Amino acid sequence: MRRLQAPSPVPEVCVIIAARDAADTIATAIASALRQPEVAEVIVVDDASADRTGGAAAAADDGSGRLKLIRLSVNVGPAAARNRAIAAATAPLLCILDADDHFIDGRLGRLLSAPRTWDLIADDIIMVRGREAGSAAGLVTGPGRPQRLTLATFVAGNIPRPGAYRRELGFLKPVMRRGFLERQGLRYDVRLRLGEDYALYVEALAAGAVFAVTAPCGYVAVERANSLSAQHRTDDLAAILAFDDAMLDRPGLTPDARAALRAHRTATAKRWQHRRVLDRRRAQGYAAAVRELLGTPMAWRHILSVTLAAKLARLMPAAAPDREIRPRLLLGPERRLEPVR
């Protein structure tokens, strides 16, 4: 009797990696993408790195002809770098992979086995700290039953909670239908060097995208204190404020989406005002910082609580308990979304 073989996965995904000074991690990221049978192409944009990122990326080629390397001579930031990759892509599905993250084998196969009723689909991210990356596979349980993100839920899920693990939904790394982005004229906002993912997903949801989220399928993100997403410059936060203002001026938003955007803007404004106080202290001293603080009464509580927490952490450093260094999920089982229909 002739044995029937399962059909081979269709290579239909372009994995996009924007990289700057990522020589130590880029090879791992590329190799993890090339091991996915669903990958038709991996496009790496070396965003004017000062180290050997470009050389390390080229050396990670597996000889399959799927790796494309774009080298930029001037740093343009992650949004513009990703847009360059999107313009060069030919595959119908796009997937972002950060240069210091990686896929567990089978991640895309598991994710794409979910019903294809989506425009964007992401899995819960496995967050690790360097040494613990090897135990991340134990948290893969997806895809399970996909749930749907609404615009209001997504925006509200990007408001940080002081003193808690960062769980912003903007960290999700979905597979996106290139056709949807093309029809809606969507690209990453090059004015943003922080929050560019948040902005793209907000615009996609506002345009009617079906954004599905599944249980973890194998995206592993390495938490680093010096990552770009952890660095909130004053101008970066001001740009996010401007984006929220533009969205709030957009007609047709539901009341709950508008309320979520206002709450996100308020939280971002407090962080922006905090950065202004710090900038004033560095440039003109403590007296000037106090004057700046007195002019931002709405942000006093936030600024003082964050400052106190930082000072206490420096005064009383403590070894993290085991549960804090083990891999964790970005969302976790407590996050409840709407079922995808």
Short mmCIF file of C-alpha atoms in Angstrom, two decimals:
data_model
loop_
_atom_site.label_atom_id
_atom_site.label_comp_id
_atom_site.label_asym_id
_atom_site.label_seq_id
_atom_site.Cartn_x
_atom_site.Cartn_y
_atom_site.Cartn_z
CA MET A 1 0.00 0.00 0.00
CA ARG A 2 1.31 3.39 -0.95
CA ARG A 3 1.87 5.64 2.05
CA LEU A 4 0.32 9.07 1.74
CA GLN A 5 2.62 11.90 2.79
CA ALA A 6 1.45 15.09 4.39
CA PRO A 7 1.73 18.04 2.01
CA SER A 8 4.82 20.15 2.45
CA PRO A 9 4.29 23.60 4.01
CA VAL A 10 3.87 26.39 1.50
CA PRO A 11 6.73 28.94 1.73
CA GLU A 12 4.59 32.07 1.95
CA VAL A 13 6.14 34.17 4.72
CA CYS A 14 8.70 36.95 4.50
CA VAL A 15 10.52 37.41 7.82
CA ILE A 16 11.73 40.98 8.26
CA ILE A 17 14.64 41.75 10.59
CA ALA A 18 15.70 45.37 11.10
CA ALA A 19 19.09 45.32 12.83
CA ARG A 20 21.46 47.87 14.28
CA ASP A 21 24.60 46.83 16.16
CA ALA A 22 23.27 43.30 16.60
CA ALA A 23 26.36 41.30 15.63
CA ASP A 24 26.09 39.10 18.72
CA THR A 25 22.49 37.98 18.09
CA ILE A 26 21.64 38.40 14.40
CA ALA A 27 22.89 34.94 13.34
CA THR A 28 20.63 33.20 15.87
CA ALA A 29 17.63 35.22 14.69
CA ILE A 30 18.29 34.50 11.01
CA ALA A 31 18.93 30.79 11.54
CA SER A 32 15.71 30.40 13.52
CA ALA A 33 13.76 32.01 10.67
CA LEU A 34 15.40 29.98 7.92
CA ARG A 35 14.56 26.75 9.78
CA GLN A 36 10.84 27.50 9.39
CA PRO A 37 9.56 25.61 6.30
CA GLU A 38 6.91 28.31 5.75
CA VAL A 39 9.55 31.00 5.14
CA ALA A 40 9.97 32.08 1.54
CA GLU A 41 12.43 34.87 2.28
CA VAL A 42 14.26 36.53 5.13
CA ILE A 43 15.06 40.19 4.58
CA VAL A 44 17.63 41.73 6.92
CA VAL A 45 18.04 45.49 6.90
CA ASP A 46 21.36 46.49 8.47
CA ASP A 47 20.49 49.98 9.68
CA ALA A 48 23.98 51.53 9.47
CA SER A 49 25.45 49.37 12.20
CA ALA A 50 28.79 50.35 13.72
CA ASP A 51 29.70 46.71 14.41
CA ARG A 52 29.84 43.55 12.27
CA THR A 53 26.08 43.09 12.01
CA GLY A 54 26.14 42.96 8.21
CA GLY A 55 28.95 40.43 8.09
CA ALA A 56 27.37 38.25 10.75
CA ALA A 57 24.08 38.33 8.85
CA ALA A 58 25.73 37.34 5.57
CA ALA A 59 27.56 34.49 7.30
CA ALA A 60 24.24 33.10 8.57
CA ASP A 61 23.05 32.34 5.02
CA ASP A 62 22.06 28.68 4.69
CA GLY A 63 22.58 28.59 0.94
CA SER A 64 18.87 28.25 0.14
CA GLY A 65 18.76 31.62 -1.62
CA ARG A 66 16.11 32.92 0.77
CA LEU A 67 18.28 35.43 2.65
CA LYS A 68 18.38 39.01 1.38
CA LEU A 69 20.58 41.64 3.01
CA ILE A 70 19.99 45.37 2.64
CA ARG A 71 22.77 47.58 4.02
CA LEU A 72 21.99 51.21 4.83
CA SER A 73 24.76 53.79 5.10
CA VAL A 74 22.67 56.17 7.22
CA ASN A 75 20.67 55.14 10.27
CA VAL A 76 16.95 55.58 9.56
CA GLY A 77 15.37 53.84 12.57
CA PRO A 78 13.32 50.64 12.83
CA ALA A 79 10.18 51.99 11.14
CA ALA A 80 11.91 53.17 7.96
CA ALA A 81 14.15 50.08 7.90
CA ARG A 82 11.12 47.78 8.05
CA ASN A 83 9.42 49.77 5.31
CA ARG A 84 12.45 49.19 3.11
CA ALA A 85 12.07 45.45 3.69
CA ILE A 86 8.32 45.53 2.98
CA ALA A 87 9.03 47.27 -0.33
CA ALA A 88 11.52 44.53 -1.23
CA ALA A 89 9.32 41.63 -0.10
CA THR A 90 7.51 39.34 -2.53
CA ALA A 91 5.82 36.86 -0.16
CA PRO A 92 2.11 37.37 0.65
CA LEU A 93 2.64 37.23 4.41
CA LEU A 94 4.96 39.46 6.42
CA CYS A 95 6.41 38.66 9.83
CA ILE A 96 8.61 40.87 12.01
CA LEU A 97 11.47 39.36 14.01
CA ASP A 98 13.62 41.56 16.22
CA ALA A 99 17.35 41.08 15.78
CA ASP A 100 17.89 39.90 19.37
CA ASP A 101 14.90 37.52 19.40
CA HIS A 102 14.34 34.15 17.74
CA PHE A 103 11.73 31.58 16.71
CA ILE A 104 11.42 28.13 18.24
CA ASP A 105 11.28 25.50 15.51
CA GLY A 106 7.73 25.08 14.21
CA ARG A 107 6.51 28.49 15.37
CA LEU A 108 5.13 29.61 12.01
CA GLY A 109 3.59 26.22 11.24
CA ARG A 110 1.71 26.25 14.54
CA LEU A 111 0.63 29.87 14.13
CA LEU A 112 -0.57 29.43 10.55
CA SER A 113 -2.54 26.29 11.41
CA ALA A 114 -5.18 28.55 13.01
CA PRO A 115 -8.26 29.31 10.84
CA ARG A 116 -7.36 31.97 8.30
CA THR A 117 -10.02 34.51 9.19
CA TRP A 118 -7.47 37.16 10.14
CA ASP A 119 -5.55 40.04 8.65
CA LEU A 120 -2.95 39.89 11.44
CA ILE A 121 -2.26 36.96 13.73
CA ALA A 122 0.17 36.85 16.65
CA ASP A 123 0.96 34.41 19.42
CA ASP A 124 1.66 35.18 23.05
CA ILE A 125 5.37 35.99 23.36
CA ILE A 126 7.74 34.01 25.57
CA MET A 127 9.88 36.50 27.48
CA VAL A 128 13.30 35.30 28.63
CA ARG A 129 16.47 36.67 30.12
CA GLY A 130 19.55 35.48 28.20
CA ARG A 131 20.54 32.40 30.21
CA GLU A 132 16.99 31.08 30.40
CA ALA A 133 16.30 30.97 26.65
CA GLY A 134 16.88 27.21 26.49
CA SER A 135 13.84 26.45 28.66
CA ALA A 136 11.42 28.59 26.62
CA ALA A 137 10.09 25.68 24.55
CA GLY A 138 8.25 24.35 27.58
CA LEU A 139 5.81 27.25 27.34
CA VAL A 140 4.70 26.50 23.78
CA THR A 141 1.03 25.46 23.87
CA GLY A 142 -0.47 27.15 20.81
CA PRO A 143 -2.22 27.94 18.73
CA GLY A 144 -5.32 26.89 20.64
CA ARG A 145 -8.46 28.89 19.97
CA PRO A 146 -7.58 32.32 18.60
CA GLN A 147 -9.01 35.39 20.28
CA ARG A 148 -9.60 38.77 18.70
CA LEU A 149 -8.13 42.12 19.63
CA THR A 150 -10.40 45.14 19.33
CA LEU A 151 -8.98 48.62 18.90
CA ALA A 152 -10.06 49.58 22.42
CA THR A 153 -8.56 46.44 23.97
CA PHE A 154 -5.30 46.85 22.08
CA VAL A 155 -4.81 50.51 23.01
CA ALA A 156 -5.71 49.90 26.66
CA GLY A 157 -3.26 47.00 26.65
CA ASN A 158 -0.43 49.39 25.83
CA ILE A 159 -0.70 51.43 29.02
CA PRO A 160 2.22 50.41 31.28
CA ARG A 161 1.55 49.46 34.88
CA PRO A 162 4.30 50.86 37.16
CA GLY A 163 5.91 48.23 39.34
CA ALA A 164 4.70 45.34 37.19
CA TYR A 165 6.23 43.35 34.35
CA ARG A 166 5.87 45.11 31.00
CA ARG A 167 2.98 43.51 29.13
CA GLU A 168 2.18 46.02 26.41
CA LEU A 169 0.35 44.46 23.47
CA GLY A 170 2.50 46.48 21.09
CA PHE A 171 5.27 43.93 21.73
CA LEU A 172 3.28 41.29 19.80
CA LYS A 173 4.90 40.21 16.54
CA PRO A 174 2.09 39.20 14.18
CA VAL A 175 2.10 37.64 10.78
CA MET A 176 0.42 40.24 8.56
CA ARG A 177 -1.28 39.93 5.19
CA ARG A 178 0.70 42.14 2.83
CA GLY A 179 -2.43 42.58 0.73
CA PHE A 180 -4.28 44.16 3.64
CA LEU A 181 -1.48 46.63 4.27
CA GLU A 182 -1.36 47.48 0.55
CA ARG A 183 -5.13 48.03 0.29
CA GLN A 184 -5.16 50.30 3.33
CA GLY A 185 -1.97 52.13 2.38
CA LEU A 186 -0.36 51.20 5.70
CA ARG A 187 3.33 51.33 6.55
CA TYR A 188 5.34 51.93 9.70
CA ASP A 189 5.31 55.59 10.74
CA VAL A 190 8.86 56.81 10.09
CA ARG A 191 8.35 59.71 12.52
CA LEU A 192 8.37 57.18 15.36
CA ARG A 193 11.56 55.58 16.65
CA LEU A 194 9.63 54.23 19.63
CA GLY A 195 6.13 52.75 19.45
CA GLU A 196 6.16 52.17 15.70
CA ASP A 197 4.54 48.75 16.20
CA TYR A 198 1.82 50.28 18.39
CA ALA A 199 1.05 52.88 15.74
CA LEU A 200 0.85 50.41 12.84
CA TYR A 201 -1.45 48.05 14.73
CA VAL A 202 -3.68 50.94 15.88
CA GLU A 203 -4.04 52.14 12.31
CA ALA A 204 -4.72 48.61 11.06
CA LEU A 205 -7.41 48.02 13.70
CA ALA A 206 -8.97 51.41 12.99
CA ALA A 207 -9.12 50.36 9.32
CA GLY A 208 -11.09 47.24 10.26
CA ALA A 209 -8.35 44.62 10.52
CA VAL A 210 -9.11 41.30 12.18
CA PHE A 211 -6.23 40.90 14.63
CA ALA A 212 -6.14 37.39 16.12
CA VAL A 213 -4.03 36.32 19.09
CA THR A 214 -3.24 32.72 19.98
CA ALA A 215 -1.50 30.84 22.76
CA PRO A 216 2.33 30.81 22.49
CA CYS A 217 3.62 29.12 19.34
CA GLY A 218 7.31 29.93 19.77
CA TYR A 219 8.29 33.58 19.52
CA VAL A 220 11.05 34.15 22.08
CA ALA A 221 11.90 37.72 23.11
CA VAL A 222 15.01 38.42 25.14
CA GLU A 223 14.46 41.09 27.80
CA ARG A 224 17.31 43.59 27.88
CA ALA A 225 17.54 46.73 29.99
CA ASN A 226 19.31 48.57 27.16
CA SER A 227 16.85 47.67 24.40
CA LEU A 228 15.45 50.50 22.28
CA SER A 229 11.93 49.86 23.60
CA ALA A 230 13.17 50.46 27.15
CA GLN A 231 14.67 53.84 26.24
CA HIS A 232 12.07 56.59 26.33
CA ARG A 233 13.57 59.80 24.97
CA THR A 234 11.60 63.01 25.28
CA ASP A 235 11.20 63.44 21.52
CA ASP A 236 10.13 59.80 21.11
CA LEU A 237 7.34 60.22 23.65
CA ALA A 238 6.29 63.52 22.08
CA ALA A 239 5.92 61.74 18.74
CA ILE A 240 3.64 59.12 20.30
CA LEU A 241 1.56 61.91 21.84
CA ALA A 242 1.21 63.47 18.38
CA PHE A 243 0.13 60.11 16.96
CA ASP A 244 -2.54 59.66 19.64
CA ASP A 245 -3.78 63.20 18.99
CA ALA A 246 -4.09 62.44 15.28
CA MET A 247 -6.01 59.24 15.99
CA LEU A 248 -8.36 61.08 18.37
CA ASP A 249 -9.17 63.48 15.53
CA ARG A 250 -10.12 60.54 13.32
CA PRO A 251 -13.87 60.23 12.70
CA GLY A 252 -15.78 56.99 13.17
CA LEU A 253 -14.04 55.64 16.27
CA THR A 254 -16.20 53.84 18.81
CA PRO A 255 -16.62 55.50 22.23
CA ASP A 256 -14.59 52.78 23.97
CA ALA A 257 -11.75 53.12 21.43
CA ARG A 258 -11.73 56.89 21.88
CA ALA A 259 -11.68 56.50 25.68
CA ALA A 260 -8.77 54.04 25.46
CA LEU A 261 -6.81 56.43 23.23
CA ARG A 262 -7.38 59.28 25.68
CA ALA A 263 -6.17 57.09 28.57
CA HIS A 264 -3.10 56.04 26.58
CA ARG A 265 -2.36 59.67 25.75
CA THR A 266 -2.65 60.66 29.40
CA ALA A 267 -0.25 57.91 30.50
CA THR A 268 2.22 58.84 27.74
CA ALA A 269 1.98 62.53 28.67
CA LYS A 270 3.00 61.72 32.24
CA ARG A 271 6.09 59.87 31.00
CA TRP A 272 6.85 62.73 28.60
CA GLN A 273 6.59 65.27 31.43
CA HIS A 274 8.86 63.07 33.54
CA ARG A 275 11.48 63.08 30.78
CA ARG A 276 11.22 66.87 30.55
CA VAL A 277 11.97 67.14 34.27
CA LEU A 278 15.00 64.86 33.88
CA ASP A 279 16.20 66.81 30.83
CA ARG A 280 15.91 70.07 32.72
CA ARG A 281 17.85 68.66 35.68
CA ARG A 282 20.71 67.49 33.43
CA ALA A 283 20.87 70.76 31.53
CA GLN A 284 20.22 73.32 34.28
CA GLY A 285 20.36 71.59 37.67
CA TYR A 286 17.94 70.57 40.38
CA ALA A 287 16.37 74.00 40.90
CA ALA A 288 15.31 74.14 37.25
CA ALA A 289 13.99 70.57 37.49
CA VAL A 290 11.87 71.52 40.50
CA ARG A 291 10.43 74.48 38.60
CA GLU A 292 9.60 72.16 35.70
CA LEU A 293 7.97 69.73 38.12
CA LEU A 294 5.85 72.47 39.65
CA GLY A 295 4.53 73.24 36.19
CA THR A 296 3.27 69.68 35.67
CA PRO A 297 0.88 69.04 38.59
CA MET A 298 -1.00 66.30 36.70
CA ALA A 299 2.20 64.23 36.52
CA TRP A 300 3.45 64.77 40.08
CA ARG A 301 2.24 61.46 41.42
CA HIS A 302 3.71 59.50 38.51
CA ILE A 303 7.07 61.30 38.60
CA LEU A 304 7.49 61.06 42.36
CA SER A 305 6.45 57.39 42.54
CA VAL A 306 8.80 56.37 39.71
CA THR A 307 11.67 58.40 41.17
CA LEU A 308 11.14 56.91 44.65
CA ALA A 309 10.97 53.36 43.30
CA ALA A 310 14.21 53.86 41.36
CA LYS A 311 16.02 55.25 44.40
CA LEU A 312 14.82 52.39 46.62
CA ALA A 313 15.96 49.84 44.02
CA ARG A 314 19.46 51.35 44.06
CA LEU A 315 19.60 51.50 47.86
CA MET A 316 18.29 48.00 48.48
CA PRO A 317 19.29 45.73 45.59
CA ALA A 318 17.99 42.24 46.09
CA ALA A 319 18.51 38.99 44.26
CA ALA A 320 15.52 38.23 42.05
CA PRO A 321 13.49 35.19 43.15
CA ASP A 322 13.46 32.18 40.86
CA ARG A 323 10.11 33.07 39.37
CA GLU A 324 11.53 36.36 38.09
CA ILE A 325 14.31 34.80 36.03
CA ARG A 326 12.33 31.96 34.51
CA PRO A 327 10.68 32.45 31.12
CA ARG A 328 7.30 34.15 31.35
CA LEU A 329 4.49 34.92 28.94
CA LEU A 330 3.83 38.46 27.79
CA LEU A 331 0.08 38.10 28.20
CA GLY A 332 -0.37 35.00 30.29
CA PRO A 333 -3.56 33.02 30.86
CA GLU A 334 -5.26 35.88 32.70
CA ARG A 335 -5.62 38.06 29.58
CA ARG A 336 -9.10 37.64 28.11
CA LEU A 337 -9.93 38.79 24.60
CA GLU A 338 -12.88 38.22 22.29
CA PRO A 339 -13.18 34.92 20.37
CA VAL A 340 -12.46 35.26 16.66
CA ARG A 341 -15.58 34.71 14.59
#
